Short mmCIF file of C-alpha atoms in Angstrom, two decimals:
data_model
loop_
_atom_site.label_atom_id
_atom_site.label_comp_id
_atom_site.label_asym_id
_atom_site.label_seq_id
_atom_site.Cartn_x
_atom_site.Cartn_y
_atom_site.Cartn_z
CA UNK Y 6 0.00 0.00 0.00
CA UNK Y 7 2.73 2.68 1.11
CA UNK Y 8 4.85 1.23 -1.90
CA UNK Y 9 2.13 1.94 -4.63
CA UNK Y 10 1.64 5.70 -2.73
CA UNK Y 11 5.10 6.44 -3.08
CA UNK Y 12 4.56 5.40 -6.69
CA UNK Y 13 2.09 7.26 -7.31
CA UNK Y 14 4.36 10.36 -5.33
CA UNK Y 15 7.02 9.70 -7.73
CA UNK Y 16 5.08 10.16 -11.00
CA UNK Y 17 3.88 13.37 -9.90
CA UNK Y 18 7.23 14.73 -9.28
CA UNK Y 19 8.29 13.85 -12.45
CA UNK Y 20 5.67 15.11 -14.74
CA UNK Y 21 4.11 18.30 -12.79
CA UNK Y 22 7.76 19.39 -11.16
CA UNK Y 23 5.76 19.26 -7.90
CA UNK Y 24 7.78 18.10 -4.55
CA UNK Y 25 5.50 15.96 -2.45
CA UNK Y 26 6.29 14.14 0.82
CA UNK Y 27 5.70 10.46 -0.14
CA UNK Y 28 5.62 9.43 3.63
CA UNK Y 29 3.20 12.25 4.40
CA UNK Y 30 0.49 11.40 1.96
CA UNK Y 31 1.04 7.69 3.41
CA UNK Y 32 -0.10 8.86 6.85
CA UNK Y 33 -2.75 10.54 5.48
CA UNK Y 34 -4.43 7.72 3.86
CA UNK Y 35 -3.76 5.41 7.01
CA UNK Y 36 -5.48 8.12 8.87
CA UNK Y 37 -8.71 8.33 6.27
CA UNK Y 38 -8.61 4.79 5.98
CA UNK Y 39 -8.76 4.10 9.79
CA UNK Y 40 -11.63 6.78 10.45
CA UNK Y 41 -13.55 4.84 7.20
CA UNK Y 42 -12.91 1.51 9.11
CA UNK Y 43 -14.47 2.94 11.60
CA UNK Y 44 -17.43 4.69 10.22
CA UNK Y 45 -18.24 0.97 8.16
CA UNK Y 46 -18.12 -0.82 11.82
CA UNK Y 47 -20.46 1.64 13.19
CA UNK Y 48 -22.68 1.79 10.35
CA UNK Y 49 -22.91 -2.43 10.71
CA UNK Y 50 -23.87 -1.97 14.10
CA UNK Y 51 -26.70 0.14 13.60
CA UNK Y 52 -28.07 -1.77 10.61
CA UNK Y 53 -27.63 -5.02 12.25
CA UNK Y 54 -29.51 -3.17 15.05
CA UNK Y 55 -32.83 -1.78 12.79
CA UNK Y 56 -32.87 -5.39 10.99
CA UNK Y 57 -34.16 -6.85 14.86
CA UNK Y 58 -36.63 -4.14 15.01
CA UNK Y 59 -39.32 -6.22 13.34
CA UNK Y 60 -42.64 -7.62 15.20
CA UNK Y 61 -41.97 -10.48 16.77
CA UNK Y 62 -45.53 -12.15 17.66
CA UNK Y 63 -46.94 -16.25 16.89
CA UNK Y 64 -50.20 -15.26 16.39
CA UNK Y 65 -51.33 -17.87 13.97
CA UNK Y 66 -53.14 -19.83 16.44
CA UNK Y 67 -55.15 -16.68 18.05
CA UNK Y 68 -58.08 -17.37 14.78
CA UNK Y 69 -58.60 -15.72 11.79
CA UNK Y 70 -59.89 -12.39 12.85
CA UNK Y 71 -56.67 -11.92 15.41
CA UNK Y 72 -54.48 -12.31 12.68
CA UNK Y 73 -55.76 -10.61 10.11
CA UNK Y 74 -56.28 -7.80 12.54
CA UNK Y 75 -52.71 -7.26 13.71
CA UNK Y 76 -51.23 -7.47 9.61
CA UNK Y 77 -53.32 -4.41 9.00
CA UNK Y 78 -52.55 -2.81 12.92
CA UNK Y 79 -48.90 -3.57 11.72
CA UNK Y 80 -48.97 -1.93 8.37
CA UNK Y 81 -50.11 1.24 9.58
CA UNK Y 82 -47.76 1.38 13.21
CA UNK Y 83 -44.66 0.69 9.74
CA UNK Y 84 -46.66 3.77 8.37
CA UNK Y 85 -47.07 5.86 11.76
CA UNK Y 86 -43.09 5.03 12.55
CA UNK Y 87 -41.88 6.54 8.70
CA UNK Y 88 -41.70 10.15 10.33
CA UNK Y 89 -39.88 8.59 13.51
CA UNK Y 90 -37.36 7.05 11.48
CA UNK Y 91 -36.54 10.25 8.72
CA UNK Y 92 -36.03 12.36 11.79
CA UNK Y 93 -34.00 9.58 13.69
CA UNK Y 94 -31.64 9.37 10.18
CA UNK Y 95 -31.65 12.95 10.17
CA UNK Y 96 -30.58 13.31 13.88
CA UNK Y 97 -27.59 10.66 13.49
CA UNK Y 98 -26.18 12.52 10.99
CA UNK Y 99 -26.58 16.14 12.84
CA UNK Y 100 -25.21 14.24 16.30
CA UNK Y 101 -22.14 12.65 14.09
CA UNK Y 102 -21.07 15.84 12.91
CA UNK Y 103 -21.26 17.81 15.81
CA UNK Y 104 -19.99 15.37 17.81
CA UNK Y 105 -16.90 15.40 15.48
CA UNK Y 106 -16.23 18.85 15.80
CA UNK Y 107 -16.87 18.69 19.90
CA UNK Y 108 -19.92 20.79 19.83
CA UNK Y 109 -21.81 18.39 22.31
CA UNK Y 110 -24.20 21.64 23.55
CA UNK Y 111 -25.47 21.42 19.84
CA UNK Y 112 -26.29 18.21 19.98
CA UNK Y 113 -28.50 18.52 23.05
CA UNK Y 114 -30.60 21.14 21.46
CA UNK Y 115 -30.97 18.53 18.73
CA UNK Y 116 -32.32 16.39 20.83
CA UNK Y 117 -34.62 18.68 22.46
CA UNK Y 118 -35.95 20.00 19.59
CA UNK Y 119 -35.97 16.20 17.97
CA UNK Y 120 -38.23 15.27 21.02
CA UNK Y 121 -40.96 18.27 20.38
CA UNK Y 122 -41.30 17.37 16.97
CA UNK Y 123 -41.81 13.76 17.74
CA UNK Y 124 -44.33 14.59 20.84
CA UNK Y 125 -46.33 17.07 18.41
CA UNK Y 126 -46.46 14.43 15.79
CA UNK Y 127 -47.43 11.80 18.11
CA UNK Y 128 -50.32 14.01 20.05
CA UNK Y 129 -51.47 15.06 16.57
CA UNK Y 130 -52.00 11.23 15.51
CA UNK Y 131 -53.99 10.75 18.56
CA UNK Y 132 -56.99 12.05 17.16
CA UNK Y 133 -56.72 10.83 13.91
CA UNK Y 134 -56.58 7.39 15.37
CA UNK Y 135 -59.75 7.99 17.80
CA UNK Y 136 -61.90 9.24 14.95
CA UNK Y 137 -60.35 7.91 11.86
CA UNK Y 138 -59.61 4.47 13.37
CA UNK Y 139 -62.31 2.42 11.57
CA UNK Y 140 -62.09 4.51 8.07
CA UNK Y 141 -58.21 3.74 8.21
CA UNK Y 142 -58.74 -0.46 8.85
CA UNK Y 143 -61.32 0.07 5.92
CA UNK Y 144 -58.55 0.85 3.49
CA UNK Y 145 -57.66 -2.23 4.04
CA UNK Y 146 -60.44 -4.68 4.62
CA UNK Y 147 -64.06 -4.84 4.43
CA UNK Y 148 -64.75 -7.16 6.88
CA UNK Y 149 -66.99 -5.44 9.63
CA UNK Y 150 -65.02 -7.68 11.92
CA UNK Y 151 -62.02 -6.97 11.78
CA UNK Y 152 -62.62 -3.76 10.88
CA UNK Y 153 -63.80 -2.93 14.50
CA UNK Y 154 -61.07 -4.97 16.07
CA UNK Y 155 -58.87 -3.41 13.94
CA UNK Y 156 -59.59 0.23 15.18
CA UNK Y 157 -60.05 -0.36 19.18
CA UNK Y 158 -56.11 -1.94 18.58
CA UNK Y 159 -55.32 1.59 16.83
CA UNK Y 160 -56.86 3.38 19.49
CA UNK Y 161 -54.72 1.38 21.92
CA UNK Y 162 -51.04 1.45 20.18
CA UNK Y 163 -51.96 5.11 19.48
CA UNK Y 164 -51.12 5.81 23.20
CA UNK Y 165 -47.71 5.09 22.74
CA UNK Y 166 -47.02 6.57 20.01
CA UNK Y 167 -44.74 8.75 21.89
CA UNK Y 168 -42.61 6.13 23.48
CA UNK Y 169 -42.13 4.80 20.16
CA UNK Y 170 -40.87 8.11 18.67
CA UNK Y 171 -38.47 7.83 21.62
CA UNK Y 172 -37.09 5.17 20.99
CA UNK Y 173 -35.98 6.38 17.42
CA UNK Y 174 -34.54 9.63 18.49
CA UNK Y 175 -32.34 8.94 21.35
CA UNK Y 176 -31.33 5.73 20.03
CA UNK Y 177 -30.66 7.85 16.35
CA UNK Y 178 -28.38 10.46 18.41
CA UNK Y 179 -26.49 7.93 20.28
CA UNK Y 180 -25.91 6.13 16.51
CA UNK Y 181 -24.04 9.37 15.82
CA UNK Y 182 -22.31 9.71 18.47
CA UNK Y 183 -20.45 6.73 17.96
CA UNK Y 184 -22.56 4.45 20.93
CA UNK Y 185 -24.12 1.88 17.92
CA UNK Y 186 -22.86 -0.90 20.03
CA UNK Y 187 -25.87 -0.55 22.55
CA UNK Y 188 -28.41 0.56 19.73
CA UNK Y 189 -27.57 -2.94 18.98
CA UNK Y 190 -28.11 -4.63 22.53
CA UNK Y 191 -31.09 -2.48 22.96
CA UNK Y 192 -32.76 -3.54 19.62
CA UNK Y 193 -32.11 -7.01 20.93
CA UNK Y 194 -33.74 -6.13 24.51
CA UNK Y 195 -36.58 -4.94 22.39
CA UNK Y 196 -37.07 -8.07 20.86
CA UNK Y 197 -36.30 -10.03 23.88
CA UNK Y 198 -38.79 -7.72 25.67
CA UNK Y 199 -42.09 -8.43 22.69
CA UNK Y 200 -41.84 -12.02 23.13
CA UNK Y 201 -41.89 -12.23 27.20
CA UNK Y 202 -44.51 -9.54 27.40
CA UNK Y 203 -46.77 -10.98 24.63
CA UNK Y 204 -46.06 -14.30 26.48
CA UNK Y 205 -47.66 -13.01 29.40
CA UNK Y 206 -50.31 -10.13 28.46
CA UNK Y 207 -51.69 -13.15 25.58
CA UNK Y 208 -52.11 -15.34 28.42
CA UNK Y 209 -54.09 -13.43 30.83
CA UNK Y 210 -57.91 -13.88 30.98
CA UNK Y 211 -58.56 -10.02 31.68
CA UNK Y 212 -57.29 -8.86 28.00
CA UNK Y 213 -56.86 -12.12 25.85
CA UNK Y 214 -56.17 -11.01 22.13
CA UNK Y 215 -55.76 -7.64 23.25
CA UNK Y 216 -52.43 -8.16 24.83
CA UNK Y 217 -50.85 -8.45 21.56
CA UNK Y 218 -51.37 -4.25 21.42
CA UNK Y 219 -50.47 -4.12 24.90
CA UNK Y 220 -47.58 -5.26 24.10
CA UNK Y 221 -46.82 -3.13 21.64
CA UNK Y 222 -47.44 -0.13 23.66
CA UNK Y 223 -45.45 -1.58 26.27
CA UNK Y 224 -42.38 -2.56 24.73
CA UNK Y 225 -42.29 0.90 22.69
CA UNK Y 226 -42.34 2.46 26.48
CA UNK Y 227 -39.67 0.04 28.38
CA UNK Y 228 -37.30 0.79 25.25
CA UNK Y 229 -37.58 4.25 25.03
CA UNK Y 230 -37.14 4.46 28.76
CA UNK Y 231 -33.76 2.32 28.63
CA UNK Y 232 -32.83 4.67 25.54
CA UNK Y 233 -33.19 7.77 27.18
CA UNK Y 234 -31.26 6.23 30.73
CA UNK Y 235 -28.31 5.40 28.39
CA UNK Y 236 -28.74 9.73 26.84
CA UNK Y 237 -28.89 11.22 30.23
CA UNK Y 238 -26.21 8.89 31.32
CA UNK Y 239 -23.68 10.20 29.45
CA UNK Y 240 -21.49 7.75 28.17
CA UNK Y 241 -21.96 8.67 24.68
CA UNK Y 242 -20.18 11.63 24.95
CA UNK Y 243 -16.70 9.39 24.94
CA UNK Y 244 -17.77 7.47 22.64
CA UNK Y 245 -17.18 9.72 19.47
CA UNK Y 246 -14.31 10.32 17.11
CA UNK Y 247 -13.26 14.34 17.32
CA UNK Y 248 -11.01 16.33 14.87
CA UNK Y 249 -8.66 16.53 17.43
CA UNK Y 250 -8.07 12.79 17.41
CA UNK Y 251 -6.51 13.48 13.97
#
């Protein structure tokens, strides 16, 4: 590698009359090949991480209706969560490059202002799913059925909503910051955390099929509250790779 630099060095000099410090240009390319290294191990951390955020629920025995239910609930929580997830892609990069230039003050007012514009979206989605709940299931299905089923289970997930937009932007800033090793653990806990609660909330006589939504709700909120423990705690702030480092 340093051979074929000082190579390329050499043919410079000779045709441009320009002097250029082989072994400096070496370092340089170690250095942007060790901060691209990485960037590529961080960026397989967090995708590893957003492939385990998928719905994890065996509801093929719960009948018909259950399931046909919860495919439509699903497709429009992968519908609510598109707004969650451009401002959680936006945020990682905002957080990265502030973080890289040491301005860690601007990177709290991005997540202050990343959590209004989360909380607006989710209270304004609130209504909409109250109201709209049974005209939104119809785009789907016609069965009266599911249909009703289909819009109680909005109204319920729709009080989450929040925790769920939580979980994308503190788990989004600490991606940038460098911290995509616990996004990772975390999207596992989150996993971990759907099949023991549907386990149990499935199970109980009190809400039968409608502990499949509870559990939504309440793995959105135990997530987003571990998310925002590992913000406030501060370890992200060592986590990142400043200018000063090169």
């Amino acid at each position: 590698y340093d051979e074929m630099i000082r190579e390329m060095v050499k043919y410079i000099d000779d045709y441009s009359g320009i002097c250029i410090n082989s072994d400096y240009v070496s370092h340089l390319a170690r250095k942007e090949e060790d901060s691209y290294n990485k960037h590529f191990h961080k960026e397989m951390k967090a995708i590893c991480q957003r492939n385990l955020e998928t719905d994890v629920f065996d509801v093929t025995g719960a009948g018909d209706t259950v399931v046909a239910t919860f495919t439509i609930t699903s497709r429009v929580e992968q519908i609510i969560q598109q707004p969650y997830s451009s401002l959680g892609m936006a945020l990682t990069t905002y957080s990265g490059q502030n973080m890289g230039a040491g301005k860690i003050d601007r990177v709290r007012k991005g997540m202050k202002l990343s959590t209004i514009i989360a909380l607006v979206f989710s209270l304004s989605m609130l209504p909409i799913a109250y109201i709209f709940g049974e005209s939104i299931i119809r785009i789907f299905v016609d069965n009266e059925t599911v249909i009703t089923m289909g819009a109680k289970a909005l109204r319920i997930t729709s009080l989450c909503y929040f925790p769920l937009g939580m979980i994308y932007v503190p788990r989004a800033l600490l991606n940038g910051a460098g911290d995509a090793g616990f996004s990772m653990i975390n999207g596992i806990s989150e996993v971990v955390c759907r099949i023991g609660l549907s386990k149990i909330l499935t199970q109980a006589s009190v809400m039968g099929a409608w502990g499949i939504w509870m559990t939504s709700g309440g793995t959105w909120t135990i997530t987003a509250v571990v998310c925002l423990i590992r913000y406030f705690s501060g370890v992200w702030k060592k986590k990142a790779v400043t200018v000063e480092q090169f």
